mmCIF file of C-alpha atoms in Angstrom:
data_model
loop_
_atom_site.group_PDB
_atom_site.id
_atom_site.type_symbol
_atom_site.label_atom_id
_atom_site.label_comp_id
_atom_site.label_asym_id
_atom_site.label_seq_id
_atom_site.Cartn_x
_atom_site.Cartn_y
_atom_site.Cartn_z
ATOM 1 C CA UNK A 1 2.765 -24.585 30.504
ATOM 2 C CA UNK A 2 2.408 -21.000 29.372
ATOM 3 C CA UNK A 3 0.995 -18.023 31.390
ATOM 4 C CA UNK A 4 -2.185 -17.745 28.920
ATOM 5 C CA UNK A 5 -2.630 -21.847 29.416
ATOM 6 C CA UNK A 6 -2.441 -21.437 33.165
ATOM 7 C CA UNK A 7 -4.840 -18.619 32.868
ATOM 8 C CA UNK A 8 -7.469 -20.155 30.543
ATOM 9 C CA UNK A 9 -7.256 -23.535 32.898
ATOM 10 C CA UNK A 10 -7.905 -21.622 36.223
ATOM 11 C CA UNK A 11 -10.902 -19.953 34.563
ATOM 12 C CA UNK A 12 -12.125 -23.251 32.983
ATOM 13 C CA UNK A 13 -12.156 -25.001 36.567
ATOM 14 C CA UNK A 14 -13.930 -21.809 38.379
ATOM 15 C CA UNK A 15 -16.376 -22.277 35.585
ATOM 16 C CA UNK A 16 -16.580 -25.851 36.037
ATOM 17 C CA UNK A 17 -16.847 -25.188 40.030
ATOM 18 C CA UNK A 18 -20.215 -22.640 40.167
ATOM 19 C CA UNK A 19 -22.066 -21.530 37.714
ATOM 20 C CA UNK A 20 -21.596 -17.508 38.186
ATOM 21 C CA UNK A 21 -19.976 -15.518 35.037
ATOM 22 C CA UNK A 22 -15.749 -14.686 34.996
ATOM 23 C CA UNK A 23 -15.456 -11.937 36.651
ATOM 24 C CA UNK A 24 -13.818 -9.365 34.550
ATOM 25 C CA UNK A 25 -12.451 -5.733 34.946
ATOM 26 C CA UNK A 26 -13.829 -2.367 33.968
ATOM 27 C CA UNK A 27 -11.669 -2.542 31.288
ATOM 28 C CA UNK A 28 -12.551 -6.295 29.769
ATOM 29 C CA UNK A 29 -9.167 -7.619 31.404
ATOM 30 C CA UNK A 30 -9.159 -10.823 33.567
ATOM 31 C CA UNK A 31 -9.569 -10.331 37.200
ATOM 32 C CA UNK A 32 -6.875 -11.930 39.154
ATOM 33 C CA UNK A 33 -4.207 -11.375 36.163
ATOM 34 C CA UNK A 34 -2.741 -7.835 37.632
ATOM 35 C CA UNK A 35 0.888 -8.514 36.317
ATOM 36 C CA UNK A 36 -0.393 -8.742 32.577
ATOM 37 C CA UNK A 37 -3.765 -6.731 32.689
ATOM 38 C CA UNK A 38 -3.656 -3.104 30.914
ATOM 39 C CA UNK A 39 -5.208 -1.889 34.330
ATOM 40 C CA UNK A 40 -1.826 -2.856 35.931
ATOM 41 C CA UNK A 41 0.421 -1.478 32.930
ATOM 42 C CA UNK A 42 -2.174 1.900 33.413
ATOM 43 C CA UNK A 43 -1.143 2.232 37.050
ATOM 44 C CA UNK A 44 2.403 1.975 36.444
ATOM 45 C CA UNK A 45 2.587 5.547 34.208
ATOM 46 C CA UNK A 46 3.569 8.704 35.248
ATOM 47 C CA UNK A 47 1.945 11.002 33.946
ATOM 48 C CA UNK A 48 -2.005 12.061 34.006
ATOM 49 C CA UNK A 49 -3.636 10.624 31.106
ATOM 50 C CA UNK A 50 -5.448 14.093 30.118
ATOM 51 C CA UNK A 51 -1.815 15.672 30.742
ATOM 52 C CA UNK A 52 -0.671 13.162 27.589
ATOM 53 C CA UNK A 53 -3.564 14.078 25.550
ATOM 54 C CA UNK A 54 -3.441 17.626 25.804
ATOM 55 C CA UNK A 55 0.244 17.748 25.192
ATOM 56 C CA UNK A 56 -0.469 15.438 22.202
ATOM 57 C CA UNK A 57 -2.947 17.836 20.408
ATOM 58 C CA UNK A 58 -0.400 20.536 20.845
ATOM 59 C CA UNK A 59 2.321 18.683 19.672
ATOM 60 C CA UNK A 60 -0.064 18.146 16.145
ATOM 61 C CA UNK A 61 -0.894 21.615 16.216
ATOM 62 C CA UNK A 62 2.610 22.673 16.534
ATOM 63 C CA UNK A 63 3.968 20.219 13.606
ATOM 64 C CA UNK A 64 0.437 21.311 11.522
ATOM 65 C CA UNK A 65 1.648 24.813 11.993
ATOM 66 C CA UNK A 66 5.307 24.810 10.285
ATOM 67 C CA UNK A 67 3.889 22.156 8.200
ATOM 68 C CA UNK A 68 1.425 24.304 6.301
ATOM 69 C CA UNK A 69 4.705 27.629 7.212
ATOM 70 C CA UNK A 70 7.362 26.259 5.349
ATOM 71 C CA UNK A 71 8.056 25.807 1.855
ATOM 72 C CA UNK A 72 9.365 27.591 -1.010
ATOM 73 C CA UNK A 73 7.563 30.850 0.015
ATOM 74 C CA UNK A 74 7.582 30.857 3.952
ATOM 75 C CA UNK A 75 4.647 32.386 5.506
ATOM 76 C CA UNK A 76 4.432 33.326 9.068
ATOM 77 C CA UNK A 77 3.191 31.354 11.674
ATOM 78 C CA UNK A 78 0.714 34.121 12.755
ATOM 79 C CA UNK A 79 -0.560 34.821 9.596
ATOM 80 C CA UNK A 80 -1.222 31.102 9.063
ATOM 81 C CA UNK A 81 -3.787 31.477 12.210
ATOM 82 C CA UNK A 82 -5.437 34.570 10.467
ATOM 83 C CA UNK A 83 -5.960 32.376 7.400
ATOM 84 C CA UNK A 84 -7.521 29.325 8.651
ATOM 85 C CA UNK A 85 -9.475 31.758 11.212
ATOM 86 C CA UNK A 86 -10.641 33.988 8.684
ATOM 87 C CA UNK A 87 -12.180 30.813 6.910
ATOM 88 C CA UNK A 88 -13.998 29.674 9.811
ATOM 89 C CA UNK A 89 -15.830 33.397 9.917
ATOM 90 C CA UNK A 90 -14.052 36.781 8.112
ATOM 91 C CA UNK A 91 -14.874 38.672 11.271
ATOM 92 C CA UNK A 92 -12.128 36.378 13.196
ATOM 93 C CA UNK A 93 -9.358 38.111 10.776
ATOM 94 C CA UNK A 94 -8.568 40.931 9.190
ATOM 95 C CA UNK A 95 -6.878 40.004 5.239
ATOM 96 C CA UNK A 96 -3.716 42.171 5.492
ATOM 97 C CA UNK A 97 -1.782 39.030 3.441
ATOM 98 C CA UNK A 98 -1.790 39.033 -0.904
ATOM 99 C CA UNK A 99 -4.508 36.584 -2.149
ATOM 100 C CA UNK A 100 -1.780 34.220 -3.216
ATOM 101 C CA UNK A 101 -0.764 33.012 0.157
ATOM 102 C CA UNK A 102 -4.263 32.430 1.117
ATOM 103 C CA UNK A 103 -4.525 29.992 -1.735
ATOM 104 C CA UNK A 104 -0.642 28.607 -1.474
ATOM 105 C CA UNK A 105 -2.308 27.710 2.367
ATOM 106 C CA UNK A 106 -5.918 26.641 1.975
ATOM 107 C CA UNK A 107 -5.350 25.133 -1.453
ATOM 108 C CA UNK A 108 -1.948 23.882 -1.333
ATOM 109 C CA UNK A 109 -0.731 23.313 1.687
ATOM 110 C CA UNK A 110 -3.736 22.230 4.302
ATOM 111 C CA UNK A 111 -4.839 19.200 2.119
ATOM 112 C CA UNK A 112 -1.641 17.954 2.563
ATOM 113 C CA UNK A 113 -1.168 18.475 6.336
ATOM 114 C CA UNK A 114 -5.127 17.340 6.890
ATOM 115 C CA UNK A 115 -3.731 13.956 4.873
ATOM 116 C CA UNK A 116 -0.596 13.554 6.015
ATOM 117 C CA UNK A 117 -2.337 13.746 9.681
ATOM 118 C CA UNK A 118 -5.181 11.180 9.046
ATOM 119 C CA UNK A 119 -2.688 8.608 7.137
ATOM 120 C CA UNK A 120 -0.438 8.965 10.190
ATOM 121 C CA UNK A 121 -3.080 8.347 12.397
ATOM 122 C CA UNK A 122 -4.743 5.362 10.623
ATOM 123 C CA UNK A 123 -1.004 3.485 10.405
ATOM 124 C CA UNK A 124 -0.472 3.831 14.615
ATOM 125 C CA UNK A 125 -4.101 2.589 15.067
ATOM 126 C CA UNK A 126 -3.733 -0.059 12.833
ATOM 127 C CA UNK A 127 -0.340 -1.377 13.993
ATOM 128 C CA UNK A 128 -1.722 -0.918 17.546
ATOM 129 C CA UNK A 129 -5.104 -3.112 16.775
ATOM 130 C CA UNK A 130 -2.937 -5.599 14.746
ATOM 131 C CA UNK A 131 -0.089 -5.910 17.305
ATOM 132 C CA UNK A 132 -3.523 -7.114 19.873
ATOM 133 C CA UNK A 133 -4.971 -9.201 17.684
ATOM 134 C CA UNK A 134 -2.158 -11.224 16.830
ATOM 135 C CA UNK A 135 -0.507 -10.467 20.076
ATOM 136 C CA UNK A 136 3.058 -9.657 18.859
ATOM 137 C CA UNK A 137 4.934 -6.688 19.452
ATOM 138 C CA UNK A 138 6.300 -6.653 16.042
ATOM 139 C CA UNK A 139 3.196 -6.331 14.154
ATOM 140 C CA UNK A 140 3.317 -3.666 11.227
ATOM 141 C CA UNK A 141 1.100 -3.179 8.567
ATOM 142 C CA UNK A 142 4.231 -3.676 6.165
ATOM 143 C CA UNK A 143 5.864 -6.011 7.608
ATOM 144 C CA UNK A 144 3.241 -8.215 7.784
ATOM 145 C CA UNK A 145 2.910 -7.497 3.807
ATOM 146 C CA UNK A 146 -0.382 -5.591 3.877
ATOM 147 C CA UNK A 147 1.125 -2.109 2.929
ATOM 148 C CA UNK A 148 2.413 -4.392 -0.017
ATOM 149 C CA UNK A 149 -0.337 -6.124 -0.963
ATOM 150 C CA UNK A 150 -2.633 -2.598 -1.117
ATOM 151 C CA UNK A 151 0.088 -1.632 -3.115
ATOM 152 C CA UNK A 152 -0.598 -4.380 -5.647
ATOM 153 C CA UNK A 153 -4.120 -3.708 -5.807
ATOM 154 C CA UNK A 154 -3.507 0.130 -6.513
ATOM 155 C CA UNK A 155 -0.986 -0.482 -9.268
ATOM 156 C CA UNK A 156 -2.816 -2.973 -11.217
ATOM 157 C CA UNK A 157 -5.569 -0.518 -11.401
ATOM 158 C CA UNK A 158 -2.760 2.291 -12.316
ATOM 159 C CA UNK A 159 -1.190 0.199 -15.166
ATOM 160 C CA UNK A 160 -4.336 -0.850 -16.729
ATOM 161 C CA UNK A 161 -6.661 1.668 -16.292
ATOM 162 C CA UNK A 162 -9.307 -0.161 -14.084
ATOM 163 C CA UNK A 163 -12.403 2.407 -13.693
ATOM 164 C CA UNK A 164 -14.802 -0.194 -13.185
ATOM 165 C CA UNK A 165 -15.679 1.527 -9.943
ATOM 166 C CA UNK A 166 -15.266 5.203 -10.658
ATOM 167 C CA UNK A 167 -13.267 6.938 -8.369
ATOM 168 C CA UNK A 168 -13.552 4.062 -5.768
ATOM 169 C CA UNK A 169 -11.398 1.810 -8.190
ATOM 170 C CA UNK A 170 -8.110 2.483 -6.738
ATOM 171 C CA UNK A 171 -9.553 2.505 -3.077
ATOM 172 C CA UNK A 172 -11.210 -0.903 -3.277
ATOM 173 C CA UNK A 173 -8.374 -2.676 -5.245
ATOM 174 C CA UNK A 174 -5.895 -1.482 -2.573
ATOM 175 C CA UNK A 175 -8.457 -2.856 0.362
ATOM 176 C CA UNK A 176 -8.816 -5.773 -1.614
ATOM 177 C CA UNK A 177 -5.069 -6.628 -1.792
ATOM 178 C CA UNK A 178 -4.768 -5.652 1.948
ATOM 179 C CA UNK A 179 -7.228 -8.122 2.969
ATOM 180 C CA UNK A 180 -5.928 -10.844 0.746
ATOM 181 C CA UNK A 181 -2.010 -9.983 2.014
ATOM 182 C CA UNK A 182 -3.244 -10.052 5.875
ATOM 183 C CA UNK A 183 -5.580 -13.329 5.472
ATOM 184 C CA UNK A 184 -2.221 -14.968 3.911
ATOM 185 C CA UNK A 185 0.401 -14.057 6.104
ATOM 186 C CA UNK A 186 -2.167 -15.336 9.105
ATOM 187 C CA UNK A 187 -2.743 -18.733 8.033
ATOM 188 C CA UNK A 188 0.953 -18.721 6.762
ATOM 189 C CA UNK A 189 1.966 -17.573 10.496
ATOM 190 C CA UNK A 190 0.223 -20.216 11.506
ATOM 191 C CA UNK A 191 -0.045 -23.686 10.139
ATOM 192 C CA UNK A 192 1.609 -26.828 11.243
ATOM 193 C CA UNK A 193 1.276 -25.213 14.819
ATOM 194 C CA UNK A 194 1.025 -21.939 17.592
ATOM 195 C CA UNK A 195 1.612 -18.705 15.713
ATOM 196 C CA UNK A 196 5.215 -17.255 17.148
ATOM 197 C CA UNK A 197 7.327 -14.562 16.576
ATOM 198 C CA UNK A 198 9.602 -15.679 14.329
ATOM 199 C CA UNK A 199 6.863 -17.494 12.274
ATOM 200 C CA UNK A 200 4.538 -14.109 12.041
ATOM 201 C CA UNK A 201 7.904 -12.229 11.102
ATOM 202 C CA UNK A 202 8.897 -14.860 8.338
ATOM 203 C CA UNK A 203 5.032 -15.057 6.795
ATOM 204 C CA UNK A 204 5.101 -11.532 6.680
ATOM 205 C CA UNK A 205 8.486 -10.650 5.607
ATOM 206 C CA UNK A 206 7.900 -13.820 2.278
ATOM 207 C CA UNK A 207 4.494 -12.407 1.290
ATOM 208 C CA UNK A 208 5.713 -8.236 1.272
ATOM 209 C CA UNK A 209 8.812 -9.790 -0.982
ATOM 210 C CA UNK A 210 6.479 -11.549 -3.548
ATOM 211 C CA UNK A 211 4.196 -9.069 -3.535
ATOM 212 C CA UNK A 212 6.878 -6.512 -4.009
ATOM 213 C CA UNK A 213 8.687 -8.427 -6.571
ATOM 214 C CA UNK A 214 4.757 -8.546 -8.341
ATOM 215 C CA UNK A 215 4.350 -4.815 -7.975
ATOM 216 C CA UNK A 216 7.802 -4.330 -9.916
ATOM 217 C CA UNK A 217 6.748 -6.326 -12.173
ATOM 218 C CA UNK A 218 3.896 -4.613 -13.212
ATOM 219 C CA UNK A 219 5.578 -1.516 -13.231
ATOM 220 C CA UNK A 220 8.393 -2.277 -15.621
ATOM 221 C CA UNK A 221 6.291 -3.922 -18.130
ATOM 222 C CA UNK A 222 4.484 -1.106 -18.621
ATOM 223 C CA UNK A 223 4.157 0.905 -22.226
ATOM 224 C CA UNK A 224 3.587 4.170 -20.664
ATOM 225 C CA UNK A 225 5.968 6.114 -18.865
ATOM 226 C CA UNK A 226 2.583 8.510 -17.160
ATOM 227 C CA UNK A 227 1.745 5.036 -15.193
ATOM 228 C CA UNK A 228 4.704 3.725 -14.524
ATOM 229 C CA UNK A 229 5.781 7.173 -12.756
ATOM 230 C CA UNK A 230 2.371 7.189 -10.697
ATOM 231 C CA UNK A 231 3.045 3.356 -9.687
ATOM 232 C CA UNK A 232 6.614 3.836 -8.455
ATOM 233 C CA UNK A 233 4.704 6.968 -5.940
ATOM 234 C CA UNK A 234 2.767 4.155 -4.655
ATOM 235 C CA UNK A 235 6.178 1.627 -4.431
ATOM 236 C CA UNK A 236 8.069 5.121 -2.142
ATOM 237 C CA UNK A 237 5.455 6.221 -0.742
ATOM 238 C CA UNK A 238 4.944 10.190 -0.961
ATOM 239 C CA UNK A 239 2.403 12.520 -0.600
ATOM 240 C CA UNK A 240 2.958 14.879 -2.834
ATOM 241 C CA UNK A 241 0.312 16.649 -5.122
ATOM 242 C CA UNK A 242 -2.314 16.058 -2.396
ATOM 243 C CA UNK A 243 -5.584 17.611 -3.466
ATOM 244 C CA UNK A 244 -8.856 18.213 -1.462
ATOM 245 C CA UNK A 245 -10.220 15.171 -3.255
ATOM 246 C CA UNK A 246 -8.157 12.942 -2.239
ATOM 247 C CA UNK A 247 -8.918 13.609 1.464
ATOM 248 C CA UNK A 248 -12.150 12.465 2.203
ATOM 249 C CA UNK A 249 -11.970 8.951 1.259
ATOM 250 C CA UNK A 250 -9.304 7.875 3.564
ATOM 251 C CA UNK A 251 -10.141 10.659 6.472
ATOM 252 C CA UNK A 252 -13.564 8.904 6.369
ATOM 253 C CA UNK A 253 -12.152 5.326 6.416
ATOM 254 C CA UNK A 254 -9.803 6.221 9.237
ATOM 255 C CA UNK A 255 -12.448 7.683 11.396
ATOM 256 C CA UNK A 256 -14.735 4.793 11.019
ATOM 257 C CA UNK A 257 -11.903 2.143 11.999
ATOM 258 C CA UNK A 258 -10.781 4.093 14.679
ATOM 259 C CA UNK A 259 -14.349 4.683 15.764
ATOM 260 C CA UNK A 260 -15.174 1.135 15.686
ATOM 261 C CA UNK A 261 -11.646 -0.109 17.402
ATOM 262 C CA UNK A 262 -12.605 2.060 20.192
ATOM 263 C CA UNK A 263 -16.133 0.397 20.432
ATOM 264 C CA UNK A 264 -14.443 -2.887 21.154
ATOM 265 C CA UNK A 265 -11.857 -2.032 23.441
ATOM 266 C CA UNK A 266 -12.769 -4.493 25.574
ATOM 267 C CA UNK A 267 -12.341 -7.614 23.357
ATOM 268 C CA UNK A 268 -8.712 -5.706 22.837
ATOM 269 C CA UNK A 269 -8.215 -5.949 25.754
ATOM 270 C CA UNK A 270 -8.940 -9.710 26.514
ATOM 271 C CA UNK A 271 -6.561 -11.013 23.598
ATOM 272 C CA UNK A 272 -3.952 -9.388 25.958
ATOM 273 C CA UNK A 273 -4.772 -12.232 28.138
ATOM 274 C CA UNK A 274 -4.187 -14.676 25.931
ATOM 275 C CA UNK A 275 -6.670 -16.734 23.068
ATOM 276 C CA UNK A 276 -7.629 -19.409 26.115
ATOM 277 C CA UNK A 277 -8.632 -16.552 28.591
ATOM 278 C CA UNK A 278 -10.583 -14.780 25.719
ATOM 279 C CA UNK A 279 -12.483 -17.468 24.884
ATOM 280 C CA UNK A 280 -13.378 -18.679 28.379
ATOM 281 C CA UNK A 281 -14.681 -15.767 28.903
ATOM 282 C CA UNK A 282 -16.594 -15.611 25.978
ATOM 283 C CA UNK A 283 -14.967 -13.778 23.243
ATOM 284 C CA UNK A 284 -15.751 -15.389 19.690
ATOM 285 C CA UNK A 285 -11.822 -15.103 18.965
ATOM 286 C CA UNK A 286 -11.618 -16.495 15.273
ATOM 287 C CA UNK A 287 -14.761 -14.079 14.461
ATOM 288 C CA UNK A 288 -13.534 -11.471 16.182
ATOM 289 C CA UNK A 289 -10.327 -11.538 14.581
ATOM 290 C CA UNK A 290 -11.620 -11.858 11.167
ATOM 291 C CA UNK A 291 -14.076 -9.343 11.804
ATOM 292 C CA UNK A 292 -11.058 -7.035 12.826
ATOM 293 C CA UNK A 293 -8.632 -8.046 10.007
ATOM 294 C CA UNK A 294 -10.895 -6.848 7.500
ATOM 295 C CA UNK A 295 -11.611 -3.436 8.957
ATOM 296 C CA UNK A 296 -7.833 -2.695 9.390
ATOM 297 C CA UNK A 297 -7.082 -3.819 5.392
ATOM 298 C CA UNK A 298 -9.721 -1.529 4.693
ATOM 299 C CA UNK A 299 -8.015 1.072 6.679
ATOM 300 C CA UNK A 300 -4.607 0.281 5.049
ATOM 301 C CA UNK A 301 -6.168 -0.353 1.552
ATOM 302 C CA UNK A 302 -7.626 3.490 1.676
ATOM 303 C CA UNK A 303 -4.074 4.803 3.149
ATOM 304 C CA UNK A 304 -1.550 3.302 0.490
ATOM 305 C CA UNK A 305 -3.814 3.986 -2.487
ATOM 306 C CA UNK A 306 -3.076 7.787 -1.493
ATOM 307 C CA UNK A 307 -0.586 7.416 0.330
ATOM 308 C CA UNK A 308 1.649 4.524 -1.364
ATOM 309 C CA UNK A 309 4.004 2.361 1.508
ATOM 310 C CA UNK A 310 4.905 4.150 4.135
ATOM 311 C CA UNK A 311 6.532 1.677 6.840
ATOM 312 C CA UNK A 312 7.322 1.627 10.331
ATOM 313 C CA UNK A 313 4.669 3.822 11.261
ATOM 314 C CA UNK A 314 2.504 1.292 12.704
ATOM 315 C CA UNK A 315 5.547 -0.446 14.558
ATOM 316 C CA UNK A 316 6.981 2.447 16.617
ATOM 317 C CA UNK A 317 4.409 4.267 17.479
ATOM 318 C CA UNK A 318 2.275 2.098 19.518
ATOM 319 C CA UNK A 319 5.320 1.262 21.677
ATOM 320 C CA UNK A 320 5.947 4.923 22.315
ATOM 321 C CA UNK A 321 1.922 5.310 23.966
ATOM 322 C CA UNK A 322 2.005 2.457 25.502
ATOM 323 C CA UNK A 323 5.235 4.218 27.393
ATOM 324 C CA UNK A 324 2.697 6.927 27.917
ATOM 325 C CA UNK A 325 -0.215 5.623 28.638
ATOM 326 C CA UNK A 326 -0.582 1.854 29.172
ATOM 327 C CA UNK A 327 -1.840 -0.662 27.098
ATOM 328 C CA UNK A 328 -5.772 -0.760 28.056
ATOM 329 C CA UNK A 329 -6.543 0.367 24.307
ATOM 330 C CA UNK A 330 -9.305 2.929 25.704
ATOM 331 C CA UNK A 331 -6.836 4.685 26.553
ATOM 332 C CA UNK A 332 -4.113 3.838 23.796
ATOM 333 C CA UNK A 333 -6.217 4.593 20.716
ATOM 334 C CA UNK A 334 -6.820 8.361 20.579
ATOM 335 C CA UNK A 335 -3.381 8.893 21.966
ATOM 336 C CA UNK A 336 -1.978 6.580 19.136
ATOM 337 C CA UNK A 337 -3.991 8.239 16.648
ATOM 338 C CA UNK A 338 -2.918 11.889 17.683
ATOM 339 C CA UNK A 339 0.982 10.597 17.819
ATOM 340 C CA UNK A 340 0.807 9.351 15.021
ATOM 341 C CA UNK A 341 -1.177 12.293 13.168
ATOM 342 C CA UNK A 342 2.114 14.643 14.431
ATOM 343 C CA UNK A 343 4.987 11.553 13.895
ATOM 344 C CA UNK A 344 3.825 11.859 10.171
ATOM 345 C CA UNK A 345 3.682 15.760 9.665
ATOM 346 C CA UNK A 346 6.473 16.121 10.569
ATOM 347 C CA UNK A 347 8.102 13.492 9.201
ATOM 348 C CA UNK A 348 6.648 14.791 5.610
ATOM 349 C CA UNK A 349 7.830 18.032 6.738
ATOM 350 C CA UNK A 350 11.096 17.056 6.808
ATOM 351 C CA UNK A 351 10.884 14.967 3.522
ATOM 352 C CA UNK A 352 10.084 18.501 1.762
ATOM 353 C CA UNK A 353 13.115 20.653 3.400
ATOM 354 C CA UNK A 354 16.079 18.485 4.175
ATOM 355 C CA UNK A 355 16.686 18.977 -0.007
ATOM 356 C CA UNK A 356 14.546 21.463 -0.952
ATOM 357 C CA UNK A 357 14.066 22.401 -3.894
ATOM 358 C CA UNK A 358 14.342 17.985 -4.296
ATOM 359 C CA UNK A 359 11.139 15.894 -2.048
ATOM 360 C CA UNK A 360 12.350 13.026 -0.328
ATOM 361 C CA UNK A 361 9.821 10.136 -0.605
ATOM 362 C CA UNK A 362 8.590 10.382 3.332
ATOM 363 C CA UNK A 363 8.659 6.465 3.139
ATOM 364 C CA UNK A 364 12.147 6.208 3.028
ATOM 365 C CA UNK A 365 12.159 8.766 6.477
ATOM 366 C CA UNK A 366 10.139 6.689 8.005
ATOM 367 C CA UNK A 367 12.059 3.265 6.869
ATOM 368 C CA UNK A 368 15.641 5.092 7.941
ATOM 369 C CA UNK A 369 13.748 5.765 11.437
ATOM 370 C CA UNK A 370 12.242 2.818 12.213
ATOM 371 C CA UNK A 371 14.759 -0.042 10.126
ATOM 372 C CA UNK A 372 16.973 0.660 13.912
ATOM 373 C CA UNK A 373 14.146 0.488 16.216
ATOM 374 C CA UNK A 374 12.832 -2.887 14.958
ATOM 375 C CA UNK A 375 16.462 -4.321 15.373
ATOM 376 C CA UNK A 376 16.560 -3.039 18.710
ATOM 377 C CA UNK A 377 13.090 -4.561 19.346
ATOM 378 C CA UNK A 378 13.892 -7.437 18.198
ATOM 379 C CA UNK A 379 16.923 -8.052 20.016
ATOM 380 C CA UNK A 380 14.577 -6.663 22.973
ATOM 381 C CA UNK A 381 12.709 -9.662 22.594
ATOM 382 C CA UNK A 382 15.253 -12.205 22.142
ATOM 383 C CA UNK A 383 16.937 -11.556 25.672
#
């Protein structure tokens, strides 16, 4: 019998045996579980959890800062900080730059940075919650086929001009698609038994494949060469041509899930224990999860329809705080969302030098990165 069976029947009999309420942890973990409980991962890190956030924030502000530097006219770190000072008040700064690099940085080159930061952010969180709620390590939002079914969604409304919904056409269709992708791969992982590894990674790797093979279709029997080049941004994944616009949808989505995800922490952190333990001590896990599953498609669905697919994010990431931090997700979640906010600035940051004048899709960065360290997880597992 499994640890999570031996836990769920010791807290059935104490329930059976008195009346009196589980006793749980601050943190919504079983008491009497230490070996398994984030508590017990917290106490085993090394460094001091406002230590890790601190360095964190630099470590975005640092990547933000050659991020919005570099290009094809450099600008000076400095005079980056008297820009985005003198916008916050003009007494902060004195303008000794030309107009023009004020506008290559405000205009330009922020919007991208602010984006690139809130869709790296919204992939860790995401992997993180969905690596909990299905309690697998190698939980991704594309490999479990979501990143490719918001990617359906956003090219059907690209190849046939869906404005039903205004400028919330392509947002929806891509959260739509998410949902749809996520819901399948679930009840793929499991019938005809317990949801395992190799079952989750199978469900997920079929759907992404059909839905990829779908996505190509659409794009190759389309007329017009305009759509078919904005659908294959959404098949690499890029951010190029970021405007202001196309900010505030996705920034707001991101902030809400993450927001919410760290309003139920504690259920988080129950599904650690295992489904049985949840439930005996009163988690609603099916409602919980579905609950959960649609707030992280809508998360992904908002991402890829400005972002397009842009894997591995969600996979490494949450292993690398969890390193720093422990796994109680009160904890996890901001330091997630600020690793992941850098991971990705940087990583587009190196996507628009490594060939300059030529952009490298930042998808296929982050695929080259992370393709090793899901072997290596995976063979992590398998010992």
């Amino acid at each position: 019998m499994t640890d999570t069976t031996e836990t769920a029947a010791s807290a059935a009999s104490a329930a059976s045996a008195a009346p009196a309420t589980p006793t749980v942890t601050a943190d919504g973990s079983p008491a009497g579980s230490p070996a398994r409980t984030p508590r017990a991962a917290d106490r085993r890190r090394k460094l001091p959890y406002t230590l890790v956030l601190t360095g964190l924030g630099a470590l975005v502000a640092v990547a933000a800062t050659f991020g919005i530097a570099a290009g094809s006219v450099s600008i000076p770190a400095g005079e980056v900080w008297d820009i985005l000072l003198r916008q916050v008040h003009p007494a902060l700064a004195e303008p000794t730059w030309p107009p023009v690099r004020e506008t290559i940085v405000i205009e330009v080159r922020l919007p991208r940075v602010v984006l690139c930061a809130v869709v790296g952010a919204g992939l860790s969180v995401a992997g993180m919650a969905l690596q909990a709620l299905v309690r697998n390590p190698l939980a991704d939002p594309m490999l479990l086929g979501v990143s490719s079914g918001a990617s359906v969604g956003a090219v059907l409304v690209l190849v046939f001009h869906v404005t039903l919904f205004g400028a919330f056409s392509l947002p929806l269709a891509a959260f739509c698609g998410a949902l749809a992708a996520l819901v399948a791969v679930y009840f793929l992982a499991r019938s005809g038994g317990r949801m395992t590894t190799l079952r989750l990674v199978l469900a997920g790797v079929a759907t992404a494949e059909v839905l990829s093979a779908v996505t190509s279709f659409l794009v190759v029997t389309s007329n017009d060469p305009h759509k078919t080049q904005s659908a294959l941004r959404w098949m690499l994944g890029g951010l190029a041509g970021t405007t202001w616009t196309m900010v505030w949808i996705p920034a707001g989505a991101v902030l809400l899930g993450t927001a919410v995800l760290l309003g139920v922490c504690r259920p988080l952190n129950l599904l650690l224990a295992g489904e049985e333990a949840a439930a005996a001590l009163g988690l609603d896990v099916h409602r919980f999860r579905a609950a959960l599953f649609t707030l992280v498609a809508l998360m992904i669905g908002t991402i890829v329809a400005v972002s397009g697919q842009i894997g591995f994010v969600g996979l490494i990431l949450p292993h690398v705080v969890r390193l720093l931090v422990g796994a109680d997700h009160r904890r996890a979640l901001p330091a997630a969302a600020l690793l992941g906010a850098a991971f990705l600035i940087a990583a587009d940051l190196a996507a628009r030098t490594l060939m300059s004048p030529e952009e490298i899709p930042v998808g296929i960065l982050t695929a080259l990165t992370g393709g090793p360290f899901f072997l290596w997880l995976m063979r992590r597992r398998t010992r």
